[in-house]
Short mmCIF file of N, CA and C in Angstrom, two decimals:
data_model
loop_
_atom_site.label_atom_id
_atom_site.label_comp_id
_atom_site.label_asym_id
_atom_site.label_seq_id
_atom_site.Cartn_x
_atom_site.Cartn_y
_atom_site.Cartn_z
N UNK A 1 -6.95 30.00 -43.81
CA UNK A 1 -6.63 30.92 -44.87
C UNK A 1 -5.88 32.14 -44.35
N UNK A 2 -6.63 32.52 -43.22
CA UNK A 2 -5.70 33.75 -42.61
C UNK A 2 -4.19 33.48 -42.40
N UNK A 3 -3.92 32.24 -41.89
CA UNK A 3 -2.53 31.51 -41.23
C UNK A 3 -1.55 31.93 -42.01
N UNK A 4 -2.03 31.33 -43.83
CA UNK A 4 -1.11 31.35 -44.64
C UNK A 4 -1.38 32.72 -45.37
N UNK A 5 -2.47 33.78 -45.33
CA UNK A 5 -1.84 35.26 -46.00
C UNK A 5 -0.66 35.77 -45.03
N UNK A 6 -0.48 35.72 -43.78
CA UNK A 6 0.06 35.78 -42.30
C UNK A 6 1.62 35.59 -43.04
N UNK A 7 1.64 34.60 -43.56
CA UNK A 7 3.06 33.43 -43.73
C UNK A 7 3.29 34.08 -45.04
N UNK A 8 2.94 34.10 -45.94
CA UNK A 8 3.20 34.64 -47.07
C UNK A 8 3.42 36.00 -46.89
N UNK A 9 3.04 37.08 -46.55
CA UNK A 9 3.13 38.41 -46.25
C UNK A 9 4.31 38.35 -45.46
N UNK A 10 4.81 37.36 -44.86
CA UNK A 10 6.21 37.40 -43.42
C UNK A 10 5.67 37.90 -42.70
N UNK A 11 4.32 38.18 -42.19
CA UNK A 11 4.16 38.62 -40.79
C UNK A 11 3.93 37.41 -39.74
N UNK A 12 4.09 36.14 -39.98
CA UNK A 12 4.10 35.32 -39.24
C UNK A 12 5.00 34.28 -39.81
N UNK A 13 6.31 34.02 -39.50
CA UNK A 13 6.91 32.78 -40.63
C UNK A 13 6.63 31.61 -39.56
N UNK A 14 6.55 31.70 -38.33
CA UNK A 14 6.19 30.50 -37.72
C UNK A 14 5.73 30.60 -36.41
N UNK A 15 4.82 29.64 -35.68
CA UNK A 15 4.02 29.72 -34.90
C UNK A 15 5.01 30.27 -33.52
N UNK A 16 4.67 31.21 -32.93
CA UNK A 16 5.37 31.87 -31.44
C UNK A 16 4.58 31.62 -30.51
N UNK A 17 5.70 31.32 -29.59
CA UNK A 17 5.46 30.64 -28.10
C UNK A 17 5.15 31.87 -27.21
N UNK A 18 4.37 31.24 -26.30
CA UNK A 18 3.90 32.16 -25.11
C UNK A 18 4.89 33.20 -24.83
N UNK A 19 6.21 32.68 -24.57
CA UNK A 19 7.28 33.51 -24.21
C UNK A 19 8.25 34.32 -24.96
N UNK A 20 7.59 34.13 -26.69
CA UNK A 20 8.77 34.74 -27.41
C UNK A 20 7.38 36.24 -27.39
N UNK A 21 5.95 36.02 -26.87
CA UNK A 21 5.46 36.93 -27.54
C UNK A 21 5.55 38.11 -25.99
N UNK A 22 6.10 37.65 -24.84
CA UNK A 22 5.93 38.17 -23.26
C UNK A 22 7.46 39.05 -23.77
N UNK A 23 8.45 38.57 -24.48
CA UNK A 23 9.72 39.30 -24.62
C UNK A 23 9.39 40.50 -25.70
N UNK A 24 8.68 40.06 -26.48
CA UNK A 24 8.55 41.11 -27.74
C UNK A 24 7.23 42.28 -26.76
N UNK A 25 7.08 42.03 -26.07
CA UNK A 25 5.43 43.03 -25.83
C UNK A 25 6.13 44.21 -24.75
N UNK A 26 7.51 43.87 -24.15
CA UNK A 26 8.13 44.17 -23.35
C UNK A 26 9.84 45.20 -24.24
N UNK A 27 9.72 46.50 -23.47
CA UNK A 27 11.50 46.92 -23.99
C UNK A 27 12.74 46.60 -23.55
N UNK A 28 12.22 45.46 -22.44
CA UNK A 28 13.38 45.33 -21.63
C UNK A 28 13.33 43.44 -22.02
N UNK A 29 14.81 43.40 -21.73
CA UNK A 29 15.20 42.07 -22.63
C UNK A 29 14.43 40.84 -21.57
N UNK A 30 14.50 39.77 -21.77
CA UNK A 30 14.40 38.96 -20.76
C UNK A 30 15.11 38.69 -19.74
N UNK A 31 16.39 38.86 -20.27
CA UNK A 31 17.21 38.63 -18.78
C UNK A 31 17.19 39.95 -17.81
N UNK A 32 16.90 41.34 -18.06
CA UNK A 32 16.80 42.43 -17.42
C UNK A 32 15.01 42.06 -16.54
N UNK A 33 14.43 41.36 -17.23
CA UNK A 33 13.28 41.35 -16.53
C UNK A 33 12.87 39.86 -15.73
N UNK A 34 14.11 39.54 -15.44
CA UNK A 34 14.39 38.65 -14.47
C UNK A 34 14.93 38.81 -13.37
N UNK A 35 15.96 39.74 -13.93
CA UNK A 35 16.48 40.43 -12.97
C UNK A 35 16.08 40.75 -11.94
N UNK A 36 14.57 41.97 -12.45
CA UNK A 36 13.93 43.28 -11.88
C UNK A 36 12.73 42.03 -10.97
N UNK A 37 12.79 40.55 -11.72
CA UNK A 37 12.06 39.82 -11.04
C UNK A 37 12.46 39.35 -9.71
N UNK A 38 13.81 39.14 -9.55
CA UNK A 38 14.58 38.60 -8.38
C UNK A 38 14.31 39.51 -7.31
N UNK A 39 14.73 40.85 -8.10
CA UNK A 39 15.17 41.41 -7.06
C UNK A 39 14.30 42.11 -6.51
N UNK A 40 13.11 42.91 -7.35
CA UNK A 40 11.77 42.55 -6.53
C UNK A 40 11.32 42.02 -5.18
N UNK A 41 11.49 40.62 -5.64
CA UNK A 41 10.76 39.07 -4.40
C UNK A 41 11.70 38.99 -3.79
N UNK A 42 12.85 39.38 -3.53
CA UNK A 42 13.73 39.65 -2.53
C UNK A 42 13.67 41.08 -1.57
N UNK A 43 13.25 41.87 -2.42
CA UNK A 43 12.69 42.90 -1.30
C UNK A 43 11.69 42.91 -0.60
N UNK A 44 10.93 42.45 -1.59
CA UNK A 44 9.79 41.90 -0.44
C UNK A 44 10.02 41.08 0.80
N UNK A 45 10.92 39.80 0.07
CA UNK A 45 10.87 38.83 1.26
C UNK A 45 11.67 39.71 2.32
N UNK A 46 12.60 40.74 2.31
CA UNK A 46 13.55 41.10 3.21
C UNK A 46 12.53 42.34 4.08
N UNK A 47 11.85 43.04 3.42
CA UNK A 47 10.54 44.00 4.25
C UNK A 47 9.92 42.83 5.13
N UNK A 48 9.72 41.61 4.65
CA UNK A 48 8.39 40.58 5.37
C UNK A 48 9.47 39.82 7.09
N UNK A 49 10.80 39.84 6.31
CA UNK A 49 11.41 39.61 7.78
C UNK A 49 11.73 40.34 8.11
N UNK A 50 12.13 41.40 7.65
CA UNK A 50 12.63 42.89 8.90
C UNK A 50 11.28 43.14 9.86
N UNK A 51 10.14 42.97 8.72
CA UNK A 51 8.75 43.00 10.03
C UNK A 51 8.77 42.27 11.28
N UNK A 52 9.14 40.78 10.86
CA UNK A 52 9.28 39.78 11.56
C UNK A 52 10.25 40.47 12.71
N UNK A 53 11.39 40.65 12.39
CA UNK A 53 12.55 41.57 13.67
C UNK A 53 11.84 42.72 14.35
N UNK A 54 10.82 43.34 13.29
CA UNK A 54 10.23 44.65 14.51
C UNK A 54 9.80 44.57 15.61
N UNK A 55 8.74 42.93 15.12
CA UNK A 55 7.62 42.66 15.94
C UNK A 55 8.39 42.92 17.43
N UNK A 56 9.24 42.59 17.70
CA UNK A 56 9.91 42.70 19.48
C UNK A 56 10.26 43.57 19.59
N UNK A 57 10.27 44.93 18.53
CA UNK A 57 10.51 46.10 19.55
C UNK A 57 9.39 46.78 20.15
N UNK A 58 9.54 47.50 21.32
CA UNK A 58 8.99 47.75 22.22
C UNK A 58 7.66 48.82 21.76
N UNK A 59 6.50 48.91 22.20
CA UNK A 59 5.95 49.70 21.81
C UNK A 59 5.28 50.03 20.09
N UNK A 60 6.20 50.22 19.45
CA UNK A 60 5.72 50.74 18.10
C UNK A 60 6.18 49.25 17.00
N UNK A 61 6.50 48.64 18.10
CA UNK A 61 7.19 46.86 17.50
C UNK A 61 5.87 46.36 16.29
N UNK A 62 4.59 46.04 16.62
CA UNK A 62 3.41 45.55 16.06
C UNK A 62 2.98 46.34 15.06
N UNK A 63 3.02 48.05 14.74
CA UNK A 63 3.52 48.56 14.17
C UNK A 63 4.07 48.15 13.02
N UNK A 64 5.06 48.59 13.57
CA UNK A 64 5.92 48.52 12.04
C UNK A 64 6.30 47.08 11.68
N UNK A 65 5.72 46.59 12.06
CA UNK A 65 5.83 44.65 11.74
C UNK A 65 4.02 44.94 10.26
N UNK A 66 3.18 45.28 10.60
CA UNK A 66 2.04 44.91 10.08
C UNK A 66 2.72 45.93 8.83
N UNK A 67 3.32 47.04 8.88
CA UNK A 67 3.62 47.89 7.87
C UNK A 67 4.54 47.19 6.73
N UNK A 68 5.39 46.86 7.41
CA UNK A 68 6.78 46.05 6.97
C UNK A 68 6.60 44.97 6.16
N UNK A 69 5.74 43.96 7.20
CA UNK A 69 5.24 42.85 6.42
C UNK A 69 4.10 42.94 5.23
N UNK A 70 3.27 43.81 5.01
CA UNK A 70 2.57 44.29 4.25
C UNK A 70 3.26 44.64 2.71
N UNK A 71 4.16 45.70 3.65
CA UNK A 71 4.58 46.21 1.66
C UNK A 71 5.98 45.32 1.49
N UNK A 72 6.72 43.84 2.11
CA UNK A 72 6.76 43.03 1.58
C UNK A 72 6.17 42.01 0.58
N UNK A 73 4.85 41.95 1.04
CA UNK A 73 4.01 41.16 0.13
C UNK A 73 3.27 42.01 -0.34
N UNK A 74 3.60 43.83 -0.90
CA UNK A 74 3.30 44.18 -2.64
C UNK A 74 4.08 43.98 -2.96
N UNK A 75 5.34 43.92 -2.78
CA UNK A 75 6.10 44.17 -3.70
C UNK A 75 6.29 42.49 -4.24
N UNK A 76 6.13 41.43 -3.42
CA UNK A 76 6.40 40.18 -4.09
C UNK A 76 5.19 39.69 -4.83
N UNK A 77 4.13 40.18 -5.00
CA UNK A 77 3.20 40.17 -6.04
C UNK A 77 4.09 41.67 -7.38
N UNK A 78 4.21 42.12 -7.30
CA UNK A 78 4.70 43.24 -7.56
C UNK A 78 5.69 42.48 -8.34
N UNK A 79 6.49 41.99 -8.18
CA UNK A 79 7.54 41.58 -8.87
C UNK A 79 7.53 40.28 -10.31
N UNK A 80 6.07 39.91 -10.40
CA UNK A 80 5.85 39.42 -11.37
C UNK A 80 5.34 40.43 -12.09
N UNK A 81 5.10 41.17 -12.02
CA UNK A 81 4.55 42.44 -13.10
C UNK A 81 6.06 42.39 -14.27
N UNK A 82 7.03 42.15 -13.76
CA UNK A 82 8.62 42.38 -14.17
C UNK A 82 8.68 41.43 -15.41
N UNK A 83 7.52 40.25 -15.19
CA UNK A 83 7.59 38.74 -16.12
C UNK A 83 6.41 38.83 -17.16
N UNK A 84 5.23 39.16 -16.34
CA UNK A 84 4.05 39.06 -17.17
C UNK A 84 4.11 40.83 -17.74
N UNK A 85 4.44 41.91 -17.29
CA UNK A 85 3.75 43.17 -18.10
C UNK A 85 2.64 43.79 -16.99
N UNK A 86 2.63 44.64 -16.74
CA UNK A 86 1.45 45.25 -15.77
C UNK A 86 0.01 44.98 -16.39
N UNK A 87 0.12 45.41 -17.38
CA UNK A 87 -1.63 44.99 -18.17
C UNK A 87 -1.70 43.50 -17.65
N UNK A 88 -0.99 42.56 -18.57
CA UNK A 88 -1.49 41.22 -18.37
C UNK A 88 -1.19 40.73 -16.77
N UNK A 89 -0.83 41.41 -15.70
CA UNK A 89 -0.71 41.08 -14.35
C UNK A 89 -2.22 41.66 -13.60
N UNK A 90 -2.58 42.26 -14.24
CA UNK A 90 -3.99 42.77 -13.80
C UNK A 90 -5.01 42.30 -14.38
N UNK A 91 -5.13 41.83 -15.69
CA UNK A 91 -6.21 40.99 -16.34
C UNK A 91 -6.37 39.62 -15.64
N UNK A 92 -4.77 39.12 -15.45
CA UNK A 92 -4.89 37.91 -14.87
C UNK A 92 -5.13 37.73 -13.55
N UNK A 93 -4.89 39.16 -12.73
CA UNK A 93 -5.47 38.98 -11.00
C UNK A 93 -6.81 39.23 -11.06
N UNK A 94 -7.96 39.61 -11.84
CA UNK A 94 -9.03 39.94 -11.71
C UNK A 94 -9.82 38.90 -13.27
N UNK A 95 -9.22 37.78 -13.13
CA UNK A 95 -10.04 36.68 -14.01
C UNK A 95 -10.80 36.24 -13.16
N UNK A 96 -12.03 35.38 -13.37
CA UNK A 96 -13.03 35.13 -12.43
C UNK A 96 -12.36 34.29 -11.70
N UNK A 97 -11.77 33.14 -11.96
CA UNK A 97 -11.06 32.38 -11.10
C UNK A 97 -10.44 32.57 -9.84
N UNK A 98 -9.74 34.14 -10.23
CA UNK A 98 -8.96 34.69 -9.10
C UNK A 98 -9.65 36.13 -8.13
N UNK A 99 -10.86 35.80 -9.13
CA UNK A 99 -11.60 37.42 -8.27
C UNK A 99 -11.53 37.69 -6.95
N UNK A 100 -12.19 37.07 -6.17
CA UNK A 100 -12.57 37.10 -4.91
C UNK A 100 -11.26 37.41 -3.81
N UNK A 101 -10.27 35.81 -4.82
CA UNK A 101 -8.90 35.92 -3.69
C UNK A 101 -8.35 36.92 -4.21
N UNK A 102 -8.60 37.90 -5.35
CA UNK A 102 -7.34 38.80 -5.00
C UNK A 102 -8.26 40.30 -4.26
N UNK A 103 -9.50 40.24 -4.36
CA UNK A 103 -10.14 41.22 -3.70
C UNK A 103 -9.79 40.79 -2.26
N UNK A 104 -9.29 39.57 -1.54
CA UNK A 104 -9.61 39.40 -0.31
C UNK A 104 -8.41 40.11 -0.31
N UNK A 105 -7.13 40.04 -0.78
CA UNK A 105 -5.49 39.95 -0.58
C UNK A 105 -5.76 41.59 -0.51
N UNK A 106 -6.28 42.46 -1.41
CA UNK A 106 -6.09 43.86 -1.29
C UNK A 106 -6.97 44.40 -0.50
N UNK A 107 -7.90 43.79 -0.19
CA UNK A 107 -8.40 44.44 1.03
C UNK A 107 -7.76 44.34 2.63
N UNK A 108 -7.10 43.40 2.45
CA UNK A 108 -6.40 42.73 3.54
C UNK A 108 -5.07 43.70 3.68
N UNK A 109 -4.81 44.17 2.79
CA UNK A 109 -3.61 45.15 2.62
C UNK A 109 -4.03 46.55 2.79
N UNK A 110 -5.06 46.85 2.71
CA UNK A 110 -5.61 47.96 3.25
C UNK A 110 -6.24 48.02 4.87
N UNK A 111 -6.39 46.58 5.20
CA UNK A 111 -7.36 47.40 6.42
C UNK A 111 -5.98 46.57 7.24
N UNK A 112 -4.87 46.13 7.07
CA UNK A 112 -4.11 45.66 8.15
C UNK A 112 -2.92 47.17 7.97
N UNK A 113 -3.45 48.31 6.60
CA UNK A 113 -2.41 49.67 7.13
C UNK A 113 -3.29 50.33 7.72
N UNK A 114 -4.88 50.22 7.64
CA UNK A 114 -5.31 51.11 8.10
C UNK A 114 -5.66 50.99 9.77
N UNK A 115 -5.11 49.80 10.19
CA UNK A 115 -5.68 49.37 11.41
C UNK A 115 -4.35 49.80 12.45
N UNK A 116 -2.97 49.91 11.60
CA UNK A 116 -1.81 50.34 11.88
C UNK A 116 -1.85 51.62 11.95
N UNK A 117 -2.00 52.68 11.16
CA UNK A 117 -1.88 53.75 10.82
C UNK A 117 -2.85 54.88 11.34
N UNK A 118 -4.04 54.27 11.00
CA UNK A 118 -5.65 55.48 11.31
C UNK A 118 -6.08 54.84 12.51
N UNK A 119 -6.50 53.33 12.62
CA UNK A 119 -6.98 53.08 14.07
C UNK A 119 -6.21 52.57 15.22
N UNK A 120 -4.52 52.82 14.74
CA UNK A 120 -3.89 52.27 16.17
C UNK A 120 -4.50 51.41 16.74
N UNK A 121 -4.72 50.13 16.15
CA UNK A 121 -5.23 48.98 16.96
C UNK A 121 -4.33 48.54 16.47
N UNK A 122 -3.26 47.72 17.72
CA UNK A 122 -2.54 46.53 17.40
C UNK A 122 -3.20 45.04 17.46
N UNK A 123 -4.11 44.53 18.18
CA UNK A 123 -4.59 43.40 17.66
C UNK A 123 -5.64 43.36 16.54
N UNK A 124 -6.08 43.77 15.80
CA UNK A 124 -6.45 44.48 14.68
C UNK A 124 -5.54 44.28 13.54
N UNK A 125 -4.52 44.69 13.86
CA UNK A 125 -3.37 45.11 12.55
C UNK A 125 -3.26 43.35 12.64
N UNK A 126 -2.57 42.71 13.91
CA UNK A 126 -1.97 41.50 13.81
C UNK A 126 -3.02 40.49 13.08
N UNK A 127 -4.51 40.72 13.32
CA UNK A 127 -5.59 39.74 13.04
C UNK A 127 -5.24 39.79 11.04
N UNK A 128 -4.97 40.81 10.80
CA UNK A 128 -4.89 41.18 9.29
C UNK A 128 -4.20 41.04 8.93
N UNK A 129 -2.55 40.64 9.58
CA UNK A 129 -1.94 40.60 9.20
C UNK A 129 -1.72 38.49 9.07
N UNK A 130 -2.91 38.21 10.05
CA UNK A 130 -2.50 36.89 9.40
C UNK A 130 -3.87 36.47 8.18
N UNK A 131 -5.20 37.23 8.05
CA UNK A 131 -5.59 37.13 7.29
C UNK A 131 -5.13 37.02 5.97
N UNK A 132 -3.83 38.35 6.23
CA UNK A 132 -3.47 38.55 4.33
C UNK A 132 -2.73 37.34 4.14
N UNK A 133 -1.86 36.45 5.00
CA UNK A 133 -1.05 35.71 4.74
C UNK A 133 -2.07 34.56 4.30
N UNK A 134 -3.12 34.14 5.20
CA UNK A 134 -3.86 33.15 4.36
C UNK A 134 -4.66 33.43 3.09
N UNK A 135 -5.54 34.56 3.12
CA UNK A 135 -5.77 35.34 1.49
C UNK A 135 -4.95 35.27 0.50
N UNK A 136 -3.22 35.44 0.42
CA UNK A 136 -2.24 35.69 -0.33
C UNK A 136 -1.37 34.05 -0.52
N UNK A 137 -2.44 32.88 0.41
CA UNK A 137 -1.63 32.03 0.01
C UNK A 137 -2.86 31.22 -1.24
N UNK A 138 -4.15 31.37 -0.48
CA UNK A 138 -5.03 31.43 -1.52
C UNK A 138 -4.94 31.88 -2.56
N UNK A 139 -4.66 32.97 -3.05
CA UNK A 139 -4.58 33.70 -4.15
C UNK A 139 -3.54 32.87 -4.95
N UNK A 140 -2.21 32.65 -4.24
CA UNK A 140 -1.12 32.08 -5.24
C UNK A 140 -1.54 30.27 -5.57
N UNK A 141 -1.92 29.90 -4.90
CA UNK A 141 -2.68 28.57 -4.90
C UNK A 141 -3.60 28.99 -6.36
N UNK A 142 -4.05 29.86 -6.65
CA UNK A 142 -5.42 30.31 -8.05
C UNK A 142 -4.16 29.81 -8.92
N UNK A 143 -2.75 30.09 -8.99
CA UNK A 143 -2.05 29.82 -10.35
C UNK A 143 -1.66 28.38 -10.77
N UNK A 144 -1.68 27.89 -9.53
CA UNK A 144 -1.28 25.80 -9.91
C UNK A 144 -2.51 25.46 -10.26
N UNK A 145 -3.05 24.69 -10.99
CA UNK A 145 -3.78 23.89 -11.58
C UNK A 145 -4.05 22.48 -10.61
N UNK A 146 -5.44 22.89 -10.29
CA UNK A 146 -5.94 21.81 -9.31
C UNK A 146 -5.45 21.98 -8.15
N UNK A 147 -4.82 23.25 -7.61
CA UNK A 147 -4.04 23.18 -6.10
C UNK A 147 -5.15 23.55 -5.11
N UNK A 148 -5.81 24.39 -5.40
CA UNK A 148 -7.04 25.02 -4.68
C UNK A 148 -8.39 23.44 -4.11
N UNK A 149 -8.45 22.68 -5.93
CA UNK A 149 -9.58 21.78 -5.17
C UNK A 149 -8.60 20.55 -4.08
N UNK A 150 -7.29 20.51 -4.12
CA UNK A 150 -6.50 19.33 -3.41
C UNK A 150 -6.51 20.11 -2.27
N UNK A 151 -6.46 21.16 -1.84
CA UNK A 151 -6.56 21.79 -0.43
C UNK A 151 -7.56 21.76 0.10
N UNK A 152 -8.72 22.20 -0.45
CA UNK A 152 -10.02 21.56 -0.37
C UNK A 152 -10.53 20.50 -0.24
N UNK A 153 -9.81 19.45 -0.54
CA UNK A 153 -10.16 17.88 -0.58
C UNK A 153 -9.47 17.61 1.14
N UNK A 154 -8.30 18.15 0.80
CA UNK A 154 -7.28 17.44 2.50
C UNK A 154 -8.19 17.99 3.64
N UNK A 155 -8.47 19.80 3.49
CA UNK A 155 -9.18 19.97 4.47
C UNK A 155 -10.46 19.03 5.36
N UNK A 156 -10.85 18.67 3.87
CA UNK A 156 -12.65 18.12 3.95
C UNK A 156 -12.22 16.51 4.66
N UNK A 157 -10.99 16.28 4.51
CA UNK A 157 -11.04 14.84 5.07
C UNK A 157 -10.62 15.10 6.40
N UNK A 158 -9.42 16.03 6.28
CA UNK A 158 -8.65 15.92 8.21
C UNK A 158 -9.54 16.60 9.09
N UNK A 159 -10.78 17.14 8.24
CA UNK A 159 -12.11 17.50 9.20
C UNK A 159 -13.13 16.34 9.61
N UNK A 160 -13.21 15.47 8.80
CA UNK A 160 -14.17 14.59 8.27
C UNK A 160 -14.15 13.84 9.79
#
């Protein structure tokens, strides 16, 4: 009954798709927020290898590799905010499904700056810095459907 006062009133003439309602909730068109999506996950990815190039410089190399590579991967989480909306990018990182892995991913982003920054430990920073990469692959694994229990399954056998 609601459907059709909806339809009759014109506030609904026909059923909208996931994506006509992500363009309307948003001021920026879709193709501008594709854009801001690219280019985003390209800064990231380009912070995550410039880290990669630090790592060999001398001294402050490990450094600015754990820094580098770090706020590469906010900003490439970061850059779906551009698709989904900041609200619904935060409802959906803290659904139960994804709780844990995204608490692991931001903690992992905190203690691999703080291990850089406040405790000058370089094997420290590096240990965190491969934590976040397995946390953050976990985490993106939460969005495929069934990818998490098939990783789980391969593990359990090539252990077996």
């Amino acid at each position: 009954m609601d459907k059709l006062k909806k339809v009759l009133s014109g506030q609904d003439a026909e059923d909208r798709s996931g994506l006509s309602e992500v363009v309307e909730a948003s001021s920026l068109s879709w193709g501008t927020r594709v854009k801001g999506f690219i280019a985003c996950f390209a800064i990231g990815i380009l912070c995550s290898l410039l880290g990669t190039l630090l790592l060999w410089v001398p001294r402050k190399g490990l450094t600015l590799f754990a820094v580098f590579y770090t706020f590469g991967n906010i900003a490439s989480i970061g850059s779906t905010i551009f698709l989904m909306g900041p609200l619904k990018q935060l409802k959906r990182m803290f659904e139960p499904t994804r709780l844990i892995a995204t608490i692991l991913v931001l903690l992992c982003f905190a203690l691999t700056l703080c291990s850089a920054f406040w405790w000058h430990n370089k094997g420290l920073a590096l240990i965190f810095c491969i934590l976040q990469s397995l946390s953050l692959t976990w985490y993106s694994l939460s969005f495929i459907p069934f990818a998490r229990d098939a990783v789980k399954k391969c593990f359990a056998v090539c252990l077996a």
